[in-house]
Tab-separated table of C-alpha atoms in Angstrom:
chain	number	residue	atom	x	y	z
X	14	LYS	CA	81.597	91.918	95.466
X	15	PHE	CA	82.863	95.487	95.365
X	16	ALA	CA	86.480	94.252	95.441
X	17	GLY	CA	85.756	91.968	92.484
X	18	LYS	CA	84.187	94.819	90.546
X	19	LEU	CA	87.239	96.987	91.282
X	20	MET	CA	89.619	94.286	90.109
X	21	LYS	CA	87.594	93.742	86.931
X	22	LYS	CA	87.465	97.482	86.226
X	23	ASN	CA	91.254	97.669	86.641
X	24	ASN	CA	91.825	94.635	84.376
X	25	ILE	CA	93.460	92.582	87.123
X	26	ASN	CA	94.337	89.086	85.974
X	27	ILE	CA	94.517	86.158	88.381
X	28	ASP	CA	96.257	82.878	87.681
X	29	MET	CA	96.087	81.336	91.156
X	30	ILE	CA	94.250	81.887	94.417
X	31	PHE	CA	95.658	81.183	97.864
X	32	SER	CA	93.383	81.358	100.891
X	33	SER	CA	93.129	80.385	104.510
X	34	VAL	CA	90.827	77.494	105.355
X	35	LEU	CA	88.404	79.799	107.167
X	36	GLN	CA	85.000	80.122	105.542
X	37	ARG	CA	84.911	83.928	105.633
X	38	ALA	CA	88.066	84.136	103.473
X	39	ASN	CA	86.800	81.464	101.081
X	40	GLU	CA	83.456	83.258	100.721
X	41	THR	CA	85.225	86.586	100.143
X	42	ALA	CA	87.228	85.017	97.322
X	43	LYS	CA	84.096	83.481	95.832
X	44	PHE	CA	82.085	86.742	95.934
X	45	ALA	CA	84.946	88.747	94.425
X	46	LEU	CA	85.763	86.244	91.677
X	47	GLU	CA	82.121	85.896	90.658
X	48	GLN	CA	82.297	89.579	89.665
X	49	MET	CA	85.426	89.102	87.559
X	50	CYS	CA	84.135	86.360	85.216
X	51	LEU	CA	87.485	84.533	85.150
X	52	ASN	CA	86.215	81.143	83.996
X	53	HIS	CA	89.620	79.409	84.223
X	54	LEU	CA	89.432	79.690	88.019
X	55	TRP	CA	86.191	77.721	88.294
X	56	ALA	CA	85.496	74.003	87.992
X	57	ASN	CA	82.013	72.493	88.429
X	58	ASN	CA	80.777	75.651	90.172
X	59	PHE	CA	83.685	75.584	92.658
X	60	LEU	CA	86.420	78.165	92.849
X	61	LYS	CA	89.849	76.577	92.391
X	62	MET	CA	92.024	77.813	95.235
X	63	ARG	CA	94.758	76.464	97.438
X	64	ARG	CA	93.582	76.590	101.031
X	65	ASP	CA	95.925	76.235	103.958
X	66	LYS	CA	95.656	76.837	107.698
X	67	SER	CA	99.032	78.600	107.579
X	68	LEU	CA	97.124	81.602	106.194
X	69	ASN	CA	94.449	81.545	108.920
X	70	GLU	CA	93.798	84.497	111.188
X	71	ARG	CA	95.758	84.873	114.375
X	72	ASP	CA	94.572	82.669	117.221
X	73	TYR	CA	93.528	84.933	120.083
X	74	GLY	CA	93.484	82.033	122.551
X	75	ASP	CA	91.515	82.780	125.717
X	76	LEU	CA	90.108	85.941	124.098
X	77	VAL	CA	88.224	84.011	121.399
X	78	GLY	CA	84.493	84.504	121.795
X	79	LEU	CA	84.798	87.709	123.816
X	80	ASN	CA	83.897	91.020	122.230
X	81	LYS	CA	86.178	94.040	122.675
X	82	LYS	CA	84.180	95.463	125.599
X	83	GLU	CA	84.068	92.144	127.475
X	84	THR	CA	87.795	91.677	126.905
X	85	ALA	CA	88.606	95.210	128.130
X	86	ASP	CA	86.367	94.750	131.186
X	87	LYS	CA	88.079	91.468	132.056
X	88	TYR	CA	91.742	92.347	131.349
X	89	GLY	CA	91.872	96.146	131.104
X	90	LYS	CA	91.893	98.333	128.009
X	91	LYS	CA	95.654	98.902	128.041
X	92	GLN	CA	96.502	95.192	128.225
X	93	VAL	CA	94.059	94.328	125.438
X	94	HIS	CA	95.630	97.007	123.231
X	95	ILE	CA	99.085	95.506	123.874
X	96	TRP	CA	97.848	92.023	122.942
X	97	ARG	CA	96.097	93.201	119.801
X	98	ARG	CA	98.744	95.558	118.419
X	99	SER	CA	102.173	94.459	119.632
X	100	PHE	CA	104.386	92.304	117.464
X	101	ASP	CA	105.647	89.777	119.984
X	102	VAL	CA	103.228	89.731	122.936
X	103	SER	CA	100.703	86.881	122.850
X	104	PRO	CA	97.275	86.938	124.471
X	105	PRO	CA	96.813	84.125	127.026
X	106	GLY	CA	96.751	80.823	125.135
X	107	GLY	CA	97.063	82.559	121.763
X	108	GLU	CA	99.461	83.754	119.091
X	109	SER	CA	101.437	86.962	118.756
X	110	LEU	CA	101.881	88.528	115.335
X	111	LYS	CA	105.438	87.153	115.470
X	112	ASP	CA	103.951	83.654	115.838
X	113	VAL	CA	101.694	84.311	112.836
X	114	LEU	CA	104.682	85.485	110.791
X	115	ASN	CA	106.571	82.306	111.728
X	116	ARG	CA	103.552	80.289	110.540
X	117	VAL	CA	102.978	82.206	107.283
X	118	LYS	CA	106.618	82.571	106.135
X	119	PRO	CA	107.365	78.893	105.367
X	120	TYR	CA	104.096	78.619	103.439
X	121	TYR	CA	104.793	81.829	101.521
X	122	ASP	CA	108.365	80.759	100.723
X	123	THR	CA	107.339	77.244	99.644
X	124	PHE	CA	104.126	77.868	97.700
X	125	ILE	CA	103.430	81.541	96.922
X	126	LYS	CA	106.871	83.007	96.220
X	127	PRO	CA	107.767	80.365	93.593
X	128	GLU	CA	104.574	81.210	91.682
X	129	ILE	CA	105.405	84.913	91.804
X	130	LYS	CA	108.882	84.062	90.480
X	131	ARG	CA	107.150	82.192	87.627
X	132	ASP	CA	105.387	85.493	86.871
X	133	LYS	CA	101.983	84.205	87.949
X	134	ASP	CA	99.333	86.669	89.079
X	135	ILE	CA	98.396	85.622	92.602
X	136	LEU	CA	95.339	86.486	94.663
X	137	LEU	CA	95.903	86.029	98.382
X	138	VAL	CA	92.682	86.044	100.387
X	139	ALA	CA	93.405	85.946	104.092
X	140	HIS	CA	92.961	87.936	107.295
X	141	GLY	CA	94.302	91.123	108.864
X	142	ASN	CA	97.114	89.503	110.824
X	143	SER	CA	98.178	86.914	108.250
X	144	LEU	CA	98.218	89.728	105.674
X	145	ARG	CA	100.279	91.921	108.048
X	146	ALA	CA	102.722	89.022	108.353
X	147	THR	CA	102.875	88.745	104.558
X	148	ILE	CA	103.575	92.462	104.243
X	149	ILE	CA	106.558	91.999	106.560
X	150	ILE	CA	107.722	88.900	104.659
X	151	VAL	CA	107.766	90.682	101.289
X	152	GLY	CA	109.580	93.650	102.842
X	153	LEU	CA	106.965	96.401	102.599
X	154	HIS	CA	107.084	97.091	106.343
X	155	LYS	CA	109.305	96.287	109.280
X	156	THR	CA	108.187	94.503	112.437
X	157	GLU	CA	108.533	97.675	114.529
X	158	GLU	CA	106.090	99.636	112.346
X	159	ILE	CA	103.508	96.949	111.546
X	160	SER	CA	101.314	97.730	114.568
X	161	GLU	CA	100.444	101.066	112.943
X	162	ILE	CA	99.381	99.499	109.636
X	163	GLU	CA	95.656	99.160	109.023
X	164	ILE	CA	94.469	96.725	106.383
X	165	PRO	CA	90.953	97.569	105.264
X	166	THR	CA	88.603	94.622	104.781
X	167	GLY	CA	87.806	93.736	101.192
X	168	SER	CA	90.109	96.342	99.637
X	169	PRO	CA	92.332	94.937	96.884
X	170	PHE	CA	95.989	95.703	97.553
X	171	ILE	CA	98.206	95.212	94.526
X	172	ILE	CA	101.909	94.398	94.788
X	173	ASN	CA	103.881	94.193	91.551
X	174	PHE	CA	107.187	92.316	91.503
X	175	GLU	CA	109.950	92.332	88.954
X	176	ASN	CA	113.014	90.134	89.464
X	177	ASP	CA	112.111	89.536	93.107
X	178	LYS	CA	111.846	93.277	93.774
X	179	ILE	CA	108.668	95.206	94.509
X	180	THR	CA	108.132	97.770	91.760
X	181	GLU	CA	104.737	99.078	92.836
X	182	PHE	CA	102.173	98.677	95.589
X	183	LYS	CA	98.796	100.347	95.974
X	184	TYR	CA	95.179	99.923	96.969
X	185	LEU	CA	92.765	99.849	94.060
X	186	SER	CA	90.216	102.613	94.015
């Protein structure tokens, strides 16, 4: 809700919404957009958004269902840190951030980038790792530095493009 209020206060327009298929992302979009009163994005009380599993959160494989303490107790703190923050090391049975990037990039190139080129204002509602992958795809960060990048939950991050080039990027405050 706070993110929606921030976007409304900053006169952010949205033409299209892209989201993962996970309920928490869909609910985040709904709560934010309710605050913005953008009627063209609603139909019969449903938010119009393109949902795709390509934008889902990283699959942590065998670590799914374990909290951080249980995971550290089972595998060791150092190993868990490597799995969670490295670019190309996968947890057992799961995805690395590199795998997520390879999943997100074709979707971004096929569906999101063409809309940006058409000068549409896009809202992407996803998850920490799929957003990290997107940040690499658009060229804001390199793979070797992405493990240091924190993406705060529910904080609108604006990227402005002009002729396929990023002209501005910032968190709204």
